[in-house]
């Protein structure tokens, strides 16, 4: 399958109820293929508006950590970004919910699997606990190696040890970048 076909299959998706309240389906940011595929949880407001993953405040923090890890490892890995679900999850009042509903995660697993096959990464980085659980579950047959990092939104929310969490995430990513095999 090519990106063009993937995009066509999912860009107007109405397989689950999240389609009713979203603005844009959020598919992928980055180039295919990539060394590392980062899988977040769900699009936020900025992502829903522009149709790209990790472009809001959490995404900006993640990009800063990635840049620092690239610099300290001296390795320029290619990274693409997606989410466990492609649409922003909202409640009855139109506010974003903390977690996407299980039926949306299940319906969207075919999209995640498809995009992971397109990306052919050496590593899948699960961004946050929900992604850690569902990315492993969805991609278990594809033979990827998984790594977990704390969700940058959780870092932004935390009142204590922000710097420590940033430092630890940078170290995890630096070590991972150093183990990417160059082709
Ligand atoms: N933006 C995303 O695209 N995914 C997240 O998990 C958080 C913010």
mmCIF file of C-alpha atoms and ligand atoms in Angstrom:
data_model
loop_
_atom_site.group_PDB
_atom_site.id
_atom_site.type_symbol
_atom_site.label_atom_id
_atom_site.label_comp_id
_atom_site.label_asym_id
_atom_site.label_seq_id
_atom_site.Cartn_x
_atom_site.Cartn_y
_atom_site.Cartn_z
ATOM 1 C CA UNK A 1 0.000 0.000 0.000
ATOM 2 C CA UNK A 2 1.174 3.508 -0.780
ATOM 3 C CA UNK A 3 0.702 6.701 1.264
ATOM 4 C CA UNK A 4 -1.719 7.986 -1.367
ATOM 5 C CA UNK A 5 -4.003 4.987 -0.858
ATOM 6 C CA UNK A 6 -3.657 5.119 2.932
ATOM 7 C CA UNK A 7 -4.634 8.784 2.963
ATOM 8 C CA UNK A 8 -7.599 8.171 0.686
ATOM 9 C CA UNK A 9 -8.849 5.327 2.900
ATOM 10 C CA UNK A 10 -8.728 7.319 6.152
ATOM 11 C CA UNK A 11 -8.990 11.042 5.486
ATOM 12 C CA UNK A 12 -12.814 11.044 5.536
ATOM 13 C CA UNK A 13 -13.145 8.133 7.966
ATOM 14 C CA UNK A 14 -16.519 7.595 9.630
ATOM 15 C CA UNK A 15 -15.831 4.185 11.189
ATOM 16 C CA UNK A 16 -16.410 5.424 14.753
ATOM 17 C CA UNK A 17 -18.314 8.139 16.588
ATOM 18 C CA UNK A 18 -15.291 10.448 16.893
ATOM 19 C CA UNK A 19 -15.966 11.523 13.294
ATOM 20 C CA UNK A 20 -19.039 13.444 14.472
ATOM 21 C CA UNK A 21 -17.098 16.058 16.436
ATOM 22 C CA UNK A 22 -13.702 16.243 14.758
ATOM 23 C CA UNK A 23 -12.558 18.859 12.291
ATOM 24 C CA UNK A 24 -9.712 16.962 10.634
ATOM 25 C CA UNK A 25 -8.483 13.393 10.673
ATOM 26 C CA UNK A 26 -4.887 13.466 11.899
ATOM 27 C CA UNK A 27 -2.766 10.900 10.070
ATOM 28 C CA UNK A 28 1.013 11.377 10.017
ATOM 29 C CA UNK A 29 3.786 13.946 10.347
ATOM 30 C CA UNK A 30 7.195 13.098 8.906
ATOM 31 C CA UNK A 31 8.620 11.121 6.021
ATOM 32 C CA UNK A 32 8.050 7.519 4.988
ATOM 33 C CA UNK A 33 10.021 5.330 5.584
ATOM 34 C CA UNK A 34 11.477 6.427 8.923
ATOM 35 C CA UNK A 35 13.904 5.110 11.549
ATOM 36 C CA UNK A 36 11.515 5.773 14.412
ATOM 37 C CA UNK A 37 7.740 5.960 14.572
ATOM 38 C CA UNK A 38 6.425 7.892 17.548
ATOM 39 C CA UNK A 39 2.876 6.991 18.514
ATOM 40 C CA UNK A 40 0.957 9.382 20.742
ATOM 41 C CA UNK A 41 -2.514 9.007 22.166
ATOM 42 C CA UNK A 42 -4.955 11.274 20.352
ATOM 43 C CA UNK A 43 -4.961 14.609 18.540
ATOM 44 C CA UNK A 44 -5.530 17.748 20.610
ATOM 45 C CA UNK A 45 -7.149 21.030 19.566
ATOM 46 C CA UNK A 46 -4.236 22.286 17.416
ATOM 47 C CA UNK A 47 -3.851 18.907 15.711
ATOM 48 C CA UNK A 48 -7.603 18.713 15.054
ATOM 49 C CA UNK A 49 -7.527 22.179 13.482
ATOM 50 C CA UNK A 50 -4.552 21.615 11.190
ATOM 51 C CA UNK A 51 -4.661 17.844 10.628
ATOM 52 C CA UNK A 52 -1.083 17.110 11.774
ATOM 53 C CA UNK A 53 0.049 15.221 14.897
ATOM 54 C CA UNK A 54 2.104 16.800 17.686
ATOM 55 C CA UNK A 55 1.945 20.421 16.594
ATOM 56 C CA UNK A 56 0.436 21.839 19.819
ATOM 57 C CA UNK A 57 2.236 22.690 23.104
ATOM 58 C CA UNK A 58 2.980 19.013 23.938
ATOM 59 C CA UNK A 59 4.322 18.461 20.428
ATOM 60 C CA UNK A 60 6.561 21.510 20.695
ATOM 61 C CA UNK A 61 8.063 20.228 23.948
ATOM 62 C CA UNK A 62 8.573 16.791 22.377
ATOM 63 C CA UNK A 63 10.341 18.389 19.394
ATOM 64 C CA UNK A 64 12.670 20.283 21.747
ATOM 65 C CA UNK A 65 13.549 17.081 23.606
ATOM 66 C CA UNK A 66 14.114 15.252 20.309
ATOM 67 C CA UNK A 67 16.397 18.026 19.033
ATOM 68 C CA UNK A 68 18.441 17.908 22.259
ATOM 69 C CA UNK A 69 18.682 14.096 22.033
ATOM 70 C CA UNK A 70 19.766 14.292 18.381
ATOM 71 C CA UNK A 71 22.444 16.765 19.300
ATOM 72 C CA UNK A 72 23.791 14.795 22.250
ATOM 73 C CA UNK A 73 23.779 11.515 20.301
ATOM 74 C CA UNK A 74 25.239 13.080 17.176
ATOM 75 C CA UNK A 75 22.849 10.918 15.179
ATOM 76 C CA UNK A 76 20.328 12.391 12.788
ATOM 77 C CA UNK A 77 17.512 9.864 12.849
ATOM 78 C CA UNK A 78 14.349 10.237 10.805
ATOM 79 C CA UNK A 79 11.172 10.297 12.858
ATOM 80 C CA UNK A 80 7.496 10.159 11.935
ATOM 81 C CA UNK A 81 4.567 10.799 14.271
ATOM 82 C CA UNK A 82 1.068 9.397 14.540
ATOM 83 C CA UNK A 83 -1.462 8.566 17.263
ATOM 84 C CA UNK A 84 -3.417 5.584 18.572
ATOM 85 C CA UNK A 85 -6.560 7.327 17.299
ATOM 86 C CA UNK A 86 -6.741 9.684 14.339
ATOM 87 C CA UNK A 87 -9.474 11.970 15.669
ATOM 88 C CA UNK A 88 -9.802 14.215 18.692
ATOM 89 C CA UNK A 89 -11.961 12.579 21.391
ATOM 90 C CA UNK A 90 -14.633 14.922 22.758
ATOM 91 C CA UNK A 91 -17.377 14.622 25.346
ATOM 92 C CA UNK A 92 -21.018 15.696 25.010
ATOM 93 C CA UNK A 93 -20.108 19.316 25.753
ATOM 94 C CA UNK A 94 -17.488 19.405 22.993
ATOM 95 C CA UNK A 95 -14.549 19.401 25.429
ATOM 96 C CA UNK A 96 -11.575 17.138 24.713
ATOM 97 C CA UNK A 97 -11.628 14.000 26.851
ATOM 98 C CA UNK A 98 -8.484 12.748 28.534
ATOM 99 C CA UNK A 99 -8.614 9.353 26.842
ATOM 100 C CA UNK A 100 -10.202 8.139 23.622
ATOM 101 C CA UNK A 101 -13.003 5.555 24.010
ATOM 102 C CA UNK A 102 -12.097 1.897 23.589
ATOM 103 C CA UNK A 103 -14.295 1.354 20.521
ATOM 104 C CA UNK A 104 -12.492 4.231 18.749
ATOM 105 C CA UNK A 105 -9.111 2.723 19.658
ATOM 106 C CA UNK A 106 -10.220 -0.634 18.263
ATOM 107 C CA UNK A 107 -11.679 0.811 15.060
ATOM 108 C CA UNK A 108 -8.546 2.892 14.504
ATOM 109 C CA UNK A 109 -6.138 -0.003 15.069
ATOM 110 C CA UNK A 110 -6.334 -0.952 11.364
ATOM 111 C CA UNK A 111 -5.141 2.566 10.466
ATOM 112 C CA UNK A 112 -2.279 2.411 12.977
ATOM 113 C CA UNK A 113 -1.171 -0.962 11.653
ATOM 114 C CA UNK A 114 -1.328 0.265 8.078
ATOM 115 C CA UNK A 115 0.729 3.390 8.752
ATOM 116 C CA UNK A 116 3.289 1.408 10.773
ATOM 117 C CA UNK A 117 3.730 -0.951 7.799
ATOM 118 C CA UNK A 118 4.223 2.041 5.506
ATOM 119 C CA UNK A 119 6.813 3.577 7.856
ATOM 120 C CA UNK A 120 8.820 0.343 8.448
ATOM 121 C CA UNK A 121 10.584 1.851 11.507
ATOM 122 C CA UNK A 122 13.429 0.237 13.461
ATOM 123 C CA UNK A 123 11.754 1.357 16.695
ATOM 124 C CA UNK A 124 8.291 2.366 17.818
ATOM 125 C CA UNK A 125 8.306 4.957 20.584
ATOM 126 C CA UNK A 126 5.111 4.886 22.638
ATOM 127 C CA UNK A 127 4.363 8.380 23.883
ATOM 128 C CA UNK A 128 2.401 7.971 27.116
ATOM 129 C CA UNK A 129 0.899 4.968 28.907
ATOM 130 C CA UNK A 130 -2.179 4.558 26.745
ATOM 131 C CA UNK A 131 0.004 4.370 23.653
ATOM 132 C CA UNK A 132 2.318 1.920 25.429
ATOM 133 C CA UNK A 133 -0.580 -0.453 25.937
ATOM 134 C CA UNK A 134 -2.397 -0.110 22.619
ATOM 135 C CA UNK A 135 0.539 0.293 20.227
ATOM 136 C CA UNK A 136 2.030 -2.943 21.565
ATOM 137 C CA UNK A 137 -1.328 -4.674 21.265
ATOM 138 C CA UNK A 138 -2.049 -3.425 17.736
ATOM 139 C CA UNK A 139 1.457 -3.856 16.305
ATOM 140 C CA UNK A 140 2.412 -7.072 18.092
ATOM 141 C CA UNK A 141 2.677 -9.181 14.915
ATOM 142 C CA UNK A 142 4.979 -6.780 13.076
ATOM 143 C CA UNK A 143 8.179 -7.553 14.989
ATOM 144 C CA UNK A 144 9.024 -4.020 16.078
ATOM 145 C CA UNK A 145 11.010 -3.060 19.168
ATOM 146 C CA UNK A 146 9.110 -0.730 21.483
ATOM 147 C CA UNK A 147 10.343 2.019 23.778
ATOM 148 C CA UNK A 148 8.250 4.097 26.187
ATOM 149 C CA UNK A 149 8.508 7.748 27.065
ATOM 150 C CA UNK A 150 6.449 9.903 29.387
ATOM 151 C CA UNK A 151 3.825 11.938 27.558
ATOM 152 C CA UNK A 152 5.024 15.545 27.083
ATOM 153 C CA UNK A 153 1.532 16.781 28.084
ATOM 154 C CA UNK A 154 2.085 15.050 31.442
ATOM 155 C CA UNK A 155 5.436 16.849 31.759
ATOM 156 C CA UNK A 156 3.734 20.169 31.004
ATOM 157 C CA UNK A 157 1.037 19.422 33.608
ATOM 158 C CA UNK A 158 3.423 18.306 36.351
ATOM 159 C CA UNK A 159 4.204 20.800 39.051
ATOM 160 C CA UNK A 160 7.341 19.095 40.305
ATOM 161 C CA UNK A 161 10.373 17.576 38.596
ATOM 162 C CA UNK A 162 9.620 18.967 35.134
ATOM 163 C CA UNK A 163 13.312 19.370 34.394
ATOM 164 C CA UNK A 164 14.069 15.868 35.619
ATOM 165 C CA UNK A 165 11.352 14.355 33.407
ATOM 166 C CA UNK A 166 12.688 16.291 30.415
ATOM 167 C CA UNK A 167 16.245 15.148 31.153
ATOM 168 C CA UNK A 168 15.213 11.494 31.550
ATOM 169 C CA UNK A 169 13.240 11.529 28.312
ATOM 170 C CA UNK A 170 16.183 13.085 26.514
ATOM 171 C CA UNK A 171 18.497 10.342 27.828
ATOM 172 C CA UNK A 172 16.060 7.583 26.782
ATOM 173 C CA UNK A 173 15.834 9.059 23.285
ATOM 174 C CA UNK A 174 19.581 9.702 23.022
ATOM 175 C CA UNK A 175 20.292 6.034 23.842
ATOM 176 C CA UNK A 176 17.650 4.931 21.363
ATOM 177 C CA UNK A 177 18.995 7.178 18.588
ATOM 178 C CA UNK A 178 22.460 5.737 19.182
ATOM 179 C CA UNK A 179 21.130 2.238 18.560
ATOM 180 C CA UNK A 180 19.512 3.064 15.220
ATOM 181 C CA UNK A 181 21.405 1.276 12.467
ATOM 182 C CA UNK A 182 22.272 3.605 9.578
ATOM 183 C CA UNK A 183 21.466 2.320 6.110
HETATM 184 N N1 LIG B 1 -0.758 15.729 20.147
HETATM 185 C C1 LIG B 1 -0.814 14.550 19.497
HETATM 186 O O1 LIG B 1 -0.840 14.506 18.286
HETATM 187 N N2 LIG B 1 -0.837 13.440 20.216
HETATM 188 C C2 LIG B 1 -0.807 13.431 21.539
HETATM 189 O O2 LIG B 1 -0.800 12.355 22.132
HETATM 190 C C3 LIG B 1 -0.758 14.682 22.186
HETATM 191 C C4 LIG B 1 -0.729 15.804 21.469
#
